[in-house]
PDB file of C-alpha atoms in Angstrom:
ATOM      1  CA  MET A1045     132.844  74.530 186.786  1.00  0.00           C
ATOM      2  CA  ARG A1046     136.298  74.813 188.268  1.00  0.00           C
ATOM      3  CA  LEU A1047     138.991  72.156 187.999  1.00  0.00           C
ATOM      4  CA  ASP A1048     142.598  72.012 189.155  1.00  0.00           C
ATOM      5  CA  ILE A1049     144.111  69.895 186.387  1.00  0.00           C
ATOM      6  CA  SER A1050     147.108  69.088 188.588  1.00  0.00           C
ATOM      7  CA  ASP A1051     144.794  67.330 191.096  1.00  0.00           C
ATOM      8  CA  VAL A1052     144.057  64.059 189.300  1.00  0.00           C
ATOM      9  CA  SER A1053     142.215  62.735 192.368  1.00  0.00           C
ATOM     10  CA  SER A1054     139.450  65.311 191.755  1.00  0.00           C
ATOM     11  CA  PHE A1055     138.667  64.096 188.221  1.00  0.00           C
ATOM     12  CA  GLY A1056     136.079  61.488 189.308  1.00  0.00           C
ATOM     13  CA  ALA A1057     133.945  64.069 191.097  1.00  0.00           C
ATOM     14  CA  PHE A1058     134.419  66.551 188.241  1.00  0.00           C
ATOM     15  CA  THR A1059     133.298  63.969 185.683  1.00  0.00           C
ATOM     16  CA  SER A1060     130.181  63.144 187.718  1.00  0.00           C
ATOM     17  CA  GLU A1061     129.326  66.818 188.100  1.00  0.00           C
ATOM     18  CA  LEU A1062     129.879  67.437 184.393  1.00  0.00           C
ATOM     19  CA  SER A1063     127.676  64.479 183.474  1.00  0.00           C
ATOM     20  CA  ALA A1064     124.862  65.844 185.653  1.00  0.00           C
ATOM     21  CA  LEU A1065     125.265  69.279 184.096  1.00  0.00           C
ATOM     22  CA  LEU A1066     125.089  67.843 180.579  1.00  0.00           C
ATOM     23  CA  GLU A1067     121.894  66.010 181.498  1.00  0.00           C
ATOM     24  CA  ARG A1068     120.332  69.286 182.672  1.00  0.00           C
ATOM     25  CA  TRP A1069     121.155  70.714 179.234  1.00  0.00           C
ATOM     26  CA  GLY A1070     119.561  67.685 177.547  1.00  0.00           C
ATOM     27  CA  ALA A1071     122.871  66.246 176.380  1.00  0.00           C
ATOM     28  CA  SER A1072     124.778  63.112 177.257  1.00  0.00           C
ATOM     29  CA  ARG A1073     128.030  63.516 175.338  1.00  0.00           C
ATOM     30  CA  LEU A1074     130.831  66.015 174.818  1.00  0.00           C
ATOM     31  CA  ASP A1075     131.598  67.067 171.262  1.00  0.00           C
ATOM     32  CA  ILE A1076     134.692  69.205 171.849  1.00  0.00           C
ATOM     33  CA  MET A1077     137.379  69.055 174.523  1.00  0.00           C
ATOM     34  CA  VAL A1078     140.117  71.691 174.654  1.00  0.00           C
ATOM     35  CA  ASN A1079     142.960  71.076 177.094  1.00  0.00           C
ATOM     36  CA  ASN A1080     144.254  74.601 177.586  1.00  0.00           C
ATOM     37  CA  ALA A1081     145.365  74.545 181.217  1.00  0.00           C
ATOM     38  CA  GLY A1082     149.095  74.666 181.695  1.00  0.00           C
ATOM     39  CA  VAL A1083     151.913  75.984 183.798  1.00  0.00           C
ATOM     40  CA  GLY A1084     155.430  77.083 183.005  1.00  0.00           C
ATOM     41  CA  VAL A1085     158.483  77.217 185.232  1.00  0.00           C
ATOM     42  CA  PHE A1086     161.370  78.868 183.442  1.00  0.00           C
ATOM     43  CA  GLY A1087     165.009  78.893 184.390  1.00  0.00           C
ATOM     44  CA  PRO A1088     168.407  77.581 183.353  1.00  0.00           C
ATOM     45  CA  LEU A1089     169.207  73.899 183.811  1.00  0.00           C
ATOM     46  CA  GLU A1090     171.026  74.355 187.112  1.00  0.00           C
ATOM     47  CA  ALA A1091     168.154  76.344 188.648  1.00  0.00           C
ATOM     48  CA  VAL A1092     165.324  73.869 187.933  1.00  0.00           C
ATOM     49  CA  THR A1093     164.351  71.789 190.952  1.00  0.00           C
ATOM     50  CA  ALA A1094     162.677  68.395 191.081  1.00  0.00           C
ATOM     51  CA  ASP A1095     159.548  70.155 192.399  1.00  0.00           C
ATOM     52  CA  ASP A1096     159.604  72.553 189.415  1.00  0.00           C
ATOM     53  CA  PHE A1097     159.884  69.603 187.048  1.00  0.00           C
ATOM     54  CA  ASP A1098     157.080  67.702 188.778  1.00  0.00           C
ATOM     55  CA  THR A1099     154.820  70.779 188.772  1.00  0.00           C
ATOM     56  CA  VAL A1100     155.227  71.361 185.046  1.00  0.00           C
ATOM     57  CA  PHE A1101     154.910  67.728 183.966  1.00  0.00           C
ATOM     58  CA  GLY A1102     152.205  67.062 186.562  1.00  0.00           C
ATOM     59  CA  THR A1103     149.995  69.775 185.121  1.00  0.00           C
ATOM     60  CA  ASN A1104     150.881  69.869 181.436  1.00  0.00           C
ATOM     61  CA  VAL A1105     151.251  66.133 180.760  1.00  0.00           C
ATOM     62  CA  ARG A1106     149.884  64.054 183.639  1.00  0.00           C
ATOM     63  CA  GLY A1107     146.831  66.252 184.157  1.00  0.00           C
ATOM     64  CA  THR A1108     146.052  66.388 180.433  1.00  0.00           C
ATOM     65  CA  PHE A1109     146.434  62.613 180.046  1.00  0.00           C
ATOM     66  CA  PHE A1110     144.254  61.675 183.003  1.00  0.00           C
ATOM     67  CA  LEU A1111     141.573  64.266 182.248  1.00  0.00           C
ATOM     68  CA  ILE A1112     141.220  62.858 178.735  1.00  0.00           C
ATOM     69  CA  GLN A1113     141.122  59.357 180.231  1.00  0.00           C
ATOM     70  CA  SER A1114     138.368  60.440 182.645  1.00  0.00           C
ATOM     71  CA  LEU A1115     136.253  62.083 179.961  1.00  0.00           C
ATOM     72  CA  VAL A1116     136.705  59.581 177.095  1.00  0.00           C
ATOM     73  CA  PRO A1117     133.516  57.700 178.060  1.00  0.00           C
ATOM     74  CA  MET A1118     131.613  60.983 177.661  1.00  0.00           C
ATOM     75  CA  LEU A1119     133.106  61.882 174.264  1.00  0.00           C
ATOM     76  CA  ALA A1120     130.683  61.554 171.379  1.00  0.00           C
ATOM     77  CA  LYS A1121     131.478  59.587 168.243  1.00  0.00           C
ATOM     78  CA  GLY A1122     133.297  62.108 166.058  1.00  0.00           C
ATOM     79  CA  ALA A1123     134.292  64.328 169.001  1.00  0.00           C
ATOM     80  CA  ARG A1124     137.310  66.615 168.781  1.00  0.00           C
ATOM     81  CA  VAL A1125     140.093  66.784 171.374  1.00  0.00           C
ATOM     82  CA  ILE A1126     142.455  69.738 171.064  1.00  0.00           C
ATOM     83  CA  ASN A1127     145.549  69.865 173.254  1.00  0.00           C
ATOM     84  CA  VAL A1128     147.433  73.133 173.617  1.00  0.00           C
ATOM     85  CA  SER A1129     151.159  72.847 173.037  1.00  0.00           C
ATOM     86  CA  SER A1130     153.660  75.623 172.268  1.00  0.00           C
ATOM     87  CA  SER A1131     155.787  76.924 169.421  1.00  0.00           C
ATOM     88  CA  LEU A1132     158.688  76.153 171.778  1.00  0.00           C
ATOM     89  CA  THR A1133     158.521  72.520 170.658  1.00  0.00           C
ATOM     90  CA  ARG A1134     159.809  73.663 167.244  1.00  0.00           C
ATOM     91  CA  HIS A1135     162.448  76.203 168.221  1.00  0.00           C
ATOM     92  CA  ALA A1136     164.835  76.400 171.142  1.00  0.00           C
ATOM     93  CA  SER A1137     164.937  79.171 173.699  1.00  0.00           C
ATOM     94  CA  PRO A1138     167.185  79.277 176.779  1.00  0.00           C
ATOM     95  CA  ALA A1139     165.615  78.540 180.170  1.00  0.00           C
ATOM     96  CA  THR A1140     162.570  76.774 178.684  1.00  0.00           C
ATOM     97  CA  SER A1141     163.763  73.149 178.724  1.00  0.00           C
ATOM     98  CA  VAL A1142     161.216  71.677 181.155  1.00  0.00           C
ATOM     99  CA  TYR A1143     158.260  73.594 179.723  1.00  0.00           C
ATOM    100  CA  SER A1144     159.254  72.781 176.124  1.00  0.00           C
ATOM    101  CA  ALA A1145     159.731  69.102 176.952  1.00  0.00           C
ATOM    102  CA  SER A1146     156.317  68.938 178.613  1.00  0.00           C
ATOM    103  CA  LYS A1147     154.662  70.451 175.548  1.00  0.00           C
ATOM    104  CA  ALA A1148     156.550  68.064 173.235  1.00  0.00           C
ATOM    105  CA  ALA A1149     155.108  65.254 175.365  1.00  0.00           C
ATOM    106  CA  VAL A1150     151.619  66.726 174.841  1.00  0.00           C
ATOM    107  CA  GLU A1151     152.188  66.613 171.075  1.00  0.00           C
ATOM    108  CA  ALA A1152     153.323  62.966 171.227  1.00  0.00           C
ATOM    109  CA  LEU A1153     150.327  62.161 173.428  1.00  0.00           C
ATOM    110  CA  SER A1154     148.026  63.817 170.883  1.00  0.00           C
ATOM    111  CA  ARG A1155     149.356  61.732 167.997  1.00  0.00           C
ATOM    112  CA  THR A1156     149.143  58.482 169.949  1.00  0.00           C
ATOM    113  CA  LEU A1157     145.618  59.171 171.193  1.00  0.00           C
ATOM    114  CA  ALA A1158     144.552  60.097 167.656  1.00  0.00           C
ATOM    115  CA  ALA A1159     145.438  56.545 166.624  1.00  0.00           C
ATOM    116  CA  GLU A1160     143.827  55.031 169.706  1.00  0.00           C
ATOM    117  CA  LEU A1161     140.570  57.015 169.545  1.00  0.00           C
ATOM    118  CA  GLY A1162     140.343  57.193 165.757  1.00  0.00           C
ATOM    119  CA  PRO A1163     138.150  54.089 165.448  1.00  0.00           C
ATOM    120  CA  ARG A1164     135.441  56.064 167.308  1.00  0.00           C
ATOM    121  CA  GLY A1165     135.842  58.920 164.838  1.00  0.00           C
ATOM    122  CA  ILE A1166     137.431  61.078 167.557  1.00  0.00           C
ATOM    123  CA  ARG A1167     140.022  63.488 166.177  1.00  0.00           C
ATOM    124  CA  VAL A1168     142.918  64.497 168.415  1.00  0.00           C
ATOM    125  CA  ASN A1169     145.163  67.389 167.391  1.00  0.00           C
ATOM    126  CA  SER A1170     147.448  69.852 169.093  1.00  0.00           C
ATOM    127  CA  ILE A1171     147.670  73.584 168.593  1.00  0.00           C
ATOM    128  CA  ALA A1172     150.965  75.348 169.261  1.00  0.00           C
ATOM    129  CA  PRO A1173     150.633  79.061 170.061  1.00  0.00           C
ATOM    130  CA  GLY A1174     153.620  81.327 169.802  1.00  0.00           C
ATOM    131  CA  PRO A1175     154.109  84.519 171.831  1.00  0.00           C
ATOM    132  CA  THR A1176     150.617  85.677 172.749  1.00  0.00           C
ATOM    133  CA  ALA A1177     149.388  88.478 175.028  1.00  0.00           C
ATOM    134  CA  THR A1178     147.618  86.329 177.624  1.00  0.00           C
ATOM    135  CA  ASP A1179     147.802  86.048 181.407  1.00  0.00           C
ATOM    136  CA  PHE A1180     150.135  83.029 181.134  1.00  0.00           C
ATOM    137  CA  ASN A1181     153.317  83.403 183.179  1.00  0.00           C
ATOM    138  CA  GLY A1182     151.851  86.303 185.136  1.00  0.00           C
ATOM    139  CA  GLY A1183     150.764  88.137 181.986  1.00  0.00           C
ATOM    140  CA  ALA A1184     154.366  88.900 181.005  1.00  0.00           C
ATOM    141  CA  MET A1185     153.719  88.889 177.260  1.00  0.00           C
ATOM    142  CA  ARG A1186     150.611  90.979 177.751  1.00  0.00           C
ATOM    143  CA  ASP A1187     151.905  93.510 180.241  1.00  0.00           C
ATOM    144  CA  ASP A1188     155.657  93.901 179.683  1.00  0.00           C
ATOM    145  CA  ALA A1189     156.125  96.298 176.724  1.00  0.00           C
ATOM    146  CA  GLY A1190     159.836  95.480 176.443  1.00  0.00           C
ATOM    147  CA  MET A1191     159.169  91.752 176.293  1.00  0.00           C
ATOM    148  CA  ARG A1192     156.405  92.283 173.728  1.00  0.00           C
ATOM    149  CA  GLN A1193     158.705  94.367 171.553  1.00  0.00           C
ATOM    150  CA  GLY A1194     161.503  91.800 171.737  1.00  0.00           C
ATOM    151  CA  LEU A1195     159.195  88.905 170.911  1.00  0.00           C
ATOM    152  CA  ALA A1196     157.458  90.887 168.148  1.00  0.00           C
ATOM    153  CA  GLY A1197     160.836  91.328 166.483  1.00  0.00           C
ATOM    154  CA  GLN A1198     161.177  87.535 166.314  1.00  0.00           C
ATOM    155  CA  THR A1199     157.935  86.943 164.377  1.00  0.00           C
ATOM    156  CA  ALA A1200     157.367  87.197 160.642  1.00  0.00           C
ATOM    157  CA  LEU A1201     154.246  89.299 161.271  1.00  0.00           C
ATOM    158  CA  GLY A1202     156.158  91.691 163.557  1.00  0.00           C
ATOM    159  CA  ARG A1203     153.906  91.505 166.598  1.00  0.00           C
ATOM    160  CA  VAL A1204     152.759  89.357 169.494  1.00  0.00           C
ATOM    161  CA  GLY A1205     149.505  87.452 168.976  1.00  0.00           C
ATOM    162  CA  GLU A1206     146.211  88.180 170.684  1.00  0.00           C
ATOM    163  CA  PRO A1207     144.170  85.570 172.613  1.00  0.00           C
ATOM    164  CA  GLU A1208     141.306  85.850 170.131  1.00  0.00           C
ATOM    165  CA  GLU A1209     143.631  84.727 167.335  1.00  0.00           C
ATOM    166  CA  ILE A1210     144.442  81.531 169.191  1.00  0.00           C
ATOM    167  CA  GLY A1211     140.723  81.074 169.909  1.00  0.00           C
ATOM    168  CA  ASP A1212     139.926  81.454 166.211  1.00  0.00           C
ATOM    169  CA  ALA A1213     142.453  78.737 165.366  1.00  0.00           C
ATOM    170  CA  VAL A1214     141.007  76.403 168.014  1.00  0.00           C
ATOM    171  CA  ALA A1215     137.477  77.014 166.689  1.00  0.00           C
ATOM    172  CA  THR A1216     138.630  76.252 163.151  1.00  0.00           C
ATOM    173  CA  LEU A1217     140.366  73.067 164.272  1.00  0.00           C
ATOM    174  CA  ALA A1218     137.188  72.010 166.088  1.00  0.00           C
ATOM    175  CA  SER A1219     135.005  72.712 163.049  1.00  0.00           C
ATOM    176  CA  GLU A1220     133.560  70.183 160.658  1.00  0.00           C
ATOM    177  CA  GLY A1221     135.562  71.895 157.932  1.00  0.00           C
ATOM    178  CA  LEU A1222     138.646  70.051 159.246  1.00  0.00           C
ATOM    179  CA  ARG A1223     136.898  66.722 159.834  1.00  0.00           C
ATOM    180  CA  TRP A1224     139.630  64.789 157.976  1.00  0.00           C
ATOM    181  CA  MET A1225     142.432  66.204 160.133  1.00  0.00           C
ATOM    182  CA  THR A1226     143.782  64.259 163.085  1.00  0.00           C
ATOM    183  CA  ALA A1227     147.154  63.613 164.748  1.00  0.00           C
ATOM    184  CA  GLN A1228     148.414  67.023 163.588  1.00  0.00           C
ATOM    185  CA  ARG A1229     150.258  69.901 165.229  1.00  0.00           C
ATOM    186  CA  ILE A1230     149.059  73.304 164.068  1.00  0.00           C
ATOM    187  CA  GLU A1231     151.309  76.243 164.950  1.00  0.00           C
ATOM    188  CA  VAL A1232     149.725  79.662 165.444  1.00  0.00           C
ATOM    189  CA  SER A1233     152.731  81.866 166.118  1.00  0.00           C
ATOM    190  CA  GLY A1234     152.814  84.675 163.576  1.00  0.00           C
ATOM    191  CA  GLY A1235     155.868  82.955 162.117  1.00  0.00           C
ATOM    192  CA  ALA A1236     157.955  82.975 165.298  1.00  0.00           C
ATOM    193  CA  LEU A1237     161.678  82.336 164.841  1.00  0.00           C
ATOM    194  CA  LEU A1238     161.550  81.128 161.253  1.00  0.00           C
TER     195      LEU A1238
END
């Protein structure tokens, strides 16, 4: 199923379609929800426009909030919600102010929703990837060897992460092995900018 997380008006139809799909699979509830969609607009303070700001916050914060709101009735008792943040909420980097602020908002949202949904046994955590070779931002960290080398030099492990490593961390966070963990931010960054 496809979903444009920036189009909150489409969430009702998406939820109905998802519910029908779950029924076809013999299920009625969601056990795990990972909010991984996001967008970044990078530039110095004076270059960021109101549209840039609205795009980033509209997708990363507003979309995440309202998608969780739409799907909460479908979440099983003991479900796990994992929101993707960024290591940029811990360290500063020029030209990332709007993106970093949006991801800090996602972390605050995660903690608050952990308290709100906790009585249903629903755990809400955030995971904060560092520099990772994905297609985010046009695949820059994946495809630009110079950027990869520069970012690798800023990590304790001396390299840029791979998507599978972030996936492994998400799977671990979603596992029953971490059933007592909620309202936490887990950074998976190879020790970026320690």
